[in-house]
Backbone as JSON, one array per atom type, in Angstrom:
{
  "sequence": "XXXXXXXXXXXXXXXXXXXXXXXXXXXXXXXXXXXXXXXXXXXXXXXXXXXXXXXXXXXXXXXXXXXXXXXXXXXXXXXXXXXXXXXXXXXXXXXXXXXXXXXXXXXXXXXXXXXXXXXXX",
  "N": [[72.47, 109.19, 113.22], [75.03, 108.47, 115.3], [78.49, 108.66, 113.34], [81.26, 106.14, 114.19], [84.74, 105.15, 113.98], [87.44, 103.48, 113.95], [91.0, 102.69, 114.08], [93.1, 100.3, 113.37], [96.2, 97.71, 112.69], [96.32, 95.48, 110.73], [97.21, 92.36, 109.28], [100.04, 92.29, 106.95], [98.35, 95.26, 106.65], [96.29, 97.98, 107.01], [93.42, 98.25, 109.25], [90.47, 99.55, 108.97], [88.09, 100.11, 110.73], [84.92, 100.77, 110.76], [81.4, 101.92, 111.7], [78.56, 102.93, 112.02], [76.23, 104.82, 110.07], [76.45, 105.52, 106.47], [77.01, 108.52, 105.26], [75.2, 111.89, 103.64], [76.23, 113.61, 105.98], [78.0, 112.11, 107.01], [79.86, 111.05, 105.23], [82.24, 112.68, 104.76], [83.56, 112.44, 106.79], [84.67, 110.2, 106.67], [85.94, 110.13, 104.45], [87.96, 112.14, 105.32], [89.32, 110.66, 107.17], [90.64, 108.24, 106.05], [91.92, 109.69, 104.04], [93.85, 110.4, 105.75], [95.29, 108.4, 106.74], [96.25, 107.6, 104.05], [98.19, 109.78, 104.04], [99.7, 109.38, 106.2], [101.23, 107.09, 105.35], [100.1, 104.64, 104.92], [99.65, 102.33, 102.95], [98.18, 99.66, 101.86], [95.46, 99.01, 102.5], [92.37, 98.02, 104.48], [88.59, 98.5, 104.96], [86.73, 97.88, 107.31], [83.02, 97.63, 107.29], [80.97, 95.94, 108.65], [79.58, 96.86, 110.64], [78.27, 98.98, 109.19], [74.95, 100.04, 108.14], [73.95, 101.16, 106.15], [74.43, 102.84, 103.34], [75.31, 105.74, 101.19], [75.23, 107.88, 98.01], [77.2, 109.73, 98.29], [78.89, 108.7, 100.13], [79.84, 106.32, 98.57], [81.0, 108.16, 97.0], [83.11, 109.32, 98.22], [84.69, 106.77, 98.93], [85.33, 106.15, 95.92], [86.98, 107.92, 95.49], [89.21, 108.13, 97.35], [90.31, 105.35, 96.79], [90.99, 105.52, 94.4], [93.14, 107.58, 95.48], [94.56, 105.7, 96.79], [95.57, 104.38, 94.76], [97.04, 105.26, 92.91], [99.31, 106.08, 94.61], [100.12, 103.7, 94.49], [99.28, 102.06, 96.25], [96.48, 100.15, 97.66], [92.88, 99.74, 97.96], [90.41, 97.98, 100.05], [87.56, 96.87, 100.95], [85.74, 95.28, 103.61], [83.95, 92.39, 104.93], [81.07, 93.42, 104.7], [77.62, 94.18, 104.89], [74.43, 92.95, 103.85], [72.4, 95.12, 102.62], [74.01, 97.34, 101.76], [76.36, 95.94, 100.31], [74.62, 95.61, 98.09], [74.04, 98.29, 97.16], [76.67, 98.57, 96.46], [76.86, 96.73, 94.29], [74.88, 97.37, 92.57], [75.94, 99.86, 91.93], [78.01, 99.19, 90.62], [80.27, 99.53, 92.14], [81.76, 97.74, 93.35], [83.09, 96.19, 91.1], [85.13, 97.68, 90.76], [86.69, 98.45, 93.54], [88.07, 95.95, 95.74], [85.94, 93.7, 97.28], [85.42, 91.45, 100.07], [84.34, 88.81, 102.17], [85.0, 88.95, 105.2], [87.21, 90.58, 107.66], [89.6, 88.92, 107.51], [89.84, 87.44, 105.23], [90.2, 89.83, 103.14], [92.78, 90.55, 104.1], [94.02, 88.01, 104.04], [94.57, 88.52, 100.73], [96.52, 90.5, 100.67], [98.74, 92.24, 98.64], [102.04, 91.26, 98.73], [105.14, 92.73, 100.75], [107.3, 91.62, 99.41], [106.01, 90.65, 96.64], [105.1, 93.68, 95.55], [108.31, 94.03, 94.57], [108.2, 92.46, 92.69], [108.79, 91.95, 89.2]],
  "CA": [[73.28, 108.19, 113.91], [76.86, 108.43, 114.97], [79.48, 107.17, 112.96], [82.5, 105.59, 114.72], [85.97, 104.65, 113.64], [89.12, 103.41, 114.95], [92.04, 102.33, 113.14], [94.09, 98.86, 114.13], [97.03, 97.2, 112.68], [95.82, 94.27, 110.28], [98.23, 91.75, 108.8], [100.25, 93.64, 105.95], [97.54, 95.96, 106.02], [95.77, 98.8, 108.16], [92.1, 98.11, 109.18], [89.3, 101.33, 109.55], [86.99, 99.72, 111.19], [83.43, 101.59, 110.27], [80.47, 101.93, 112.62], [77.06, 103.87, 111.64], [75.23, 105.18, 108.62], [77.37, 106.17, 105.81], [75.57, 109.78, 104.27], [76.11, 112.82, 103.14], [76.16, 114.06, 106.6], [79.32, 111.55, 107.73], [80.93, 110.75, 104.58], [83.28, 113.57, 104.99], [84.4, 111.85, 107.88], [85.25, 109.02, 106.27], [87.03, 110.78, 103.83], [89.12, 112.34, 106.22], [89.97, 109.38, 108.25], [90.97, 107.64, 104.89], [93.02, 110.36, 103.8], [95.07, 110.52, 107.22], [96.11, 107.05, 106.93], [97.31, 107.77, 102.84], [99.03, 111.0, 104.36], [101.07, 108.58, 107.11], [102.22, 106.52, 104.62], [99.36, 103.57, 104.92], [99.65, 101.96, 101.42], [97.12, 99.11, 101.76], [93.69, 99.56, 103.63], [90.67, 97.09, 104.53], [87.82, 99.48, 105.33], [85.62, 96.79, 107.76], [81.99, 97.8, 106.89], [80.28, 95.11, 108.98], [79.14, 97.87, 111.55], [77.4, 99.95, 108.45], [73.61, 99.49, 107.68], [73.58, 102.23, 105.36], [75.44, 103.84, 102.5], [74.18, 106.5, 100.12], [76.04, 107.74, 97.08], [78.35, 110.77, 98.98], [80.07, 107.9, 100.96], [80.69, 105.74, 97.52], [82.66, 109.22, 95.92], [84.22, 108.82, 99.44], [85.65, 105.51, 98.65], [86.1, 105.75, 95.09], [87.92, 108.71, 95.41], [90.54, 107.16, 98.24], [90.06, 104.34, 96.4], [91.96, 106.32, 93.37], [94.13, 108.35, 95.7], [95.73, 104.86, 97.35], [96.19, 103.28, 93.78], [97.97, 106.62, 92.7], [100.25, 106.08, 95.67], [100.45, 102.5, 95.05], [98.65, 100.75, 97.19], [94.91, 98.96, 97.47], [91.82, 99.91, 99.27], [89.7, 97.02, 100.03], [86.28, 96.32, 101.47], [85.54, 93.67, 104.28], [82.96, 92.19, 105.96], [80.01, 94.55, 104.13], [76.06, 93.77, 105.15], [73.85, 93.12, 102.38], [72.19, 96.27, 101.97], [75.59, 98.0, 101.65], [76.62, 95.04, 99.3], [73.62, 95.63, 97.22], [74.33, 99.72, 96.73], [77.94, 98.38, 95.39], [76.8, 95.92, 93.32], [73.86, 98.41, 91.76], [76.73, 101.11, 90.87], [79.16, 98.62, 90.21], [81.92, 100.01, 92.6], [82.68, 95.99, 93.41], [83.9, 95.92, 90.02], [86.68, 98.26, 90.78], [87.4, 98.34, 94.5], [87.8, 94.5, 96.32], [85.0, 93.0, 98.54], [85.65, 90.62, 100.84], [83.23, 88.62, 103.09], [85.44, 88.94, 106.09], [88.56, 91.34, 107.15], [90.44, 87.72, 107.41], [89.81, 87.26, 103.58], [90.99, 90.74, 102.93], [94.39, 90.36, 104.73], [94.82, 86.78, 102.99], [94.53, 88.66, 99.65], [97.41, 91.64, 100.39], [99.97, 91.88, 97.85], [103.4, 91.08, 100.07], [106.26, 93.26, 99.64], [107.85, 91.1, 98.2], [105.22, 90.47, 95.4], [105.35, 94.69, 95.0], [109.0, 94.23, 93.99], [108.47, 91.57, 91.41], [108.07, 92.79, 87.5]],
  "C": [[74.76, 108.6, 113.84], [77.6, 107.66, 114.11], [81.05, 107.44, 113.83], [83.34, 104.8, 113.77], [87.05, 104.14, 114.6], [89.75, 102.48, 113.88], [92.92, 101.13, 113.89], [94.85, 98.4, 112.88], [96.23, 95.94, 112.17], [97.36, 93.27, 109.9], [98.76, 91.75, 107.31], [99.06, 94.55, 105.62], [97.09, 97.26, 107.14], [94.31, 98.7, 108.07], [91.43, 99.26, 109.91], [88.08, 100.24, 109.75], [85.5, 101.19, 111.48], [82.17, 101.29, 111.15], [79.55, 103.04, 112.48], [76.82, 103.76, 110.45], [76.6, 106.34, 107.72], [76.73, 107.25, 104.78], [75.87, 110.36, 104.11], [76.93, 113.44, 104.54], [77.74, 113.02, 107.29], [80.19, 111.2, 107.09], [82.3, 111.55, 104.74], [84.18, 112.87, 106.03], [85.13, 110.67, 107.84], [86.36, 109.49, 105.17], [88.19, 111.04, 104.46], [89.96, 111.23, 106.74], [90.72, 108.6, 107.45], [91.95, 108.5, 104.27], [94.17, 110.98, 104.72], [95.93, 109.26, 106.93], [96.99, 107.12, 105.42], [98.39, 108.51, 103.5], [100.23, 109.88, 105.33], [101.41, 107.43, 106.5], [101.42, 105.14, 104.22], [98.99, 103.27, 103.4], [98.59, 100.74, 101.2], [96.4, 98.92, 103.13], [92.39, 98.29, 103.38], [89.91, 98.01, 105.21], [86.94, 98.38, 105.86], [84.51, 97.81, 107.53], [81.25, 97.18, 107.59], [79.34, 95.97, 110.27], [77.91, 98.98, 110.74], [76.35, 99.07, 107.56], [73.43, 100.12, 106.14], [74.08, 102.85, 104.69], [74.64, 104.53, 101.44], [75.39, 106.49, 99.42], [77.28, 108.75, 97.21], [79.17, 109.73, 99.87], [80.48, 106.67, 99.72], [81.61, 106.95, 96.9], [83.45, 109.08, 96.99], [85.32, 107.79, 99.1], [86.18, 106.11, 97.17], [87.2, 106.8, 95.06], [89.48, 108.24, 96.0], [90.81, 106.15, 97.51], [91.19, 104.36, 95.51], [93.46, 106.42, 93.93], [95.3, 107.24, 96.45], [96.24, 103.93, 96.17], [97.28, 104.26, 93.31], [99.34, 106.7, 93.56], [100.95, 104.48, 95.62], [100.44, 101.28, 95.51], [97.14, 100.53, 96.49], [94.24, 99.39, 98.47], [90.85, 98.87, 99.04], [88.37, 97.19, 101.18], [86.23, 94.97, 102.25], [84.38, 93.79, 105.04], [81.23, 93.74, 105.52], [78.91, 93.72, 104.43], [75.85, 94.05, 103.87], [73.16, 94.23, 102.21], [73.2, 97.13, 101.63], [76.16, 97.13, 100.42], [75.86, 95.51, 98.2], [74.23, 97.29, 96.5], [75.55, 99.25, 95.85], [78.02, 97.87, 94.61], [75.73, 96.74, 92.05], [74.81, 99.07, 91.23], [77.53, 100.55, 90.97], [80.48, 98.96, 91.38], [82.35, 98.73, 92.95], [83.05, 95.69, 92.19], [85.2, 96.63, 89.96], [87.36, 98.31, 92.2], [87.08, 96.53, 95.06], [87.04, 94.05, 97.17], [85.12, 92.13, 99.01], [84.53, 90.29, 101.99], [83.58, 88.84, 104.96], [87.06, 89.64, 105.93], [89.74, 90.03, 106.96], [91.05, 87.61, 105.9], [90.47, 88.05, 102.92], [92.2, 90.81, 103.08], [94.96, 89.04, 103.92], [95.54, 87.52, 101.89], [95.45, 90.04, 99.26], [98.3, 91.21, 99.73], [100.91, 91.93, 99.28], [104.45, 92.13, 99.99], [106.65, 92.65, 98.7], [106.69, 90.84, 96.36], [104.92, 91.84, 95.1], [107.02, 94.79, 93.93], [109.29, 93.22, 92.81], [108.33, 92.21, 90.23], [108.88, 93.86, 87.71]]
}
């Protein structure tokens, strides 16, 4: 199965909207696409998911890796809108204990730090 992306303009945030089977065979691509948006400066990320049936464990090092490389920088990579078999894989290897899940990208965007709440502390 193909996977499809496209990138849009969320509210403080940038949304990757995700479309196909996430495997060994397309994670790379998600990688990439995820490390374009660090590279142009994109400091917090909602990755919509609601398009993906299917994740194996080469598209979780995907995330956690970005996952890393946008806290390292700063920012927050978040999860929205995930189907329950996809839910289930994250909840089995825990990665919803370290990156944010959200039931909707709405929820996600509520829950961006602001600038202003970066320059507090």
């Amino acid at each position: 199965m193909e996977l499809l992306m496209s990138v849009r303009p969320g509210r403080g945030c940038t949304v990757l909207e995700v479309s196909g089977e996430l495997d060994m065979a397309t994670s790379p691509q998600l990688r990439q696409a995820l490390q374009g948006l660090v590279d142009a400066g994109d400091r917090q990320v909602v990755v919509e998911l609601a398009g993906v049936g299917f994740m194996d464990s080469s598209a979780l090092g995907a995330l956690v890796e970005m996952y890393k490389a946008l806290r390292a920088a700063g920012g927050r990579l978040s999860l929205a809108a995930v189907q329950a078999p996809v839910r289930n894989v994250l909840t089995v290897t825990s990665v919803d204990r370290v990156i944010h899940v959200y039931d909707s990208v709405q929820a996600a965007e509520a829950d961006v730090p602001s600038a202003d709440d970066a320059t507090i502390g």
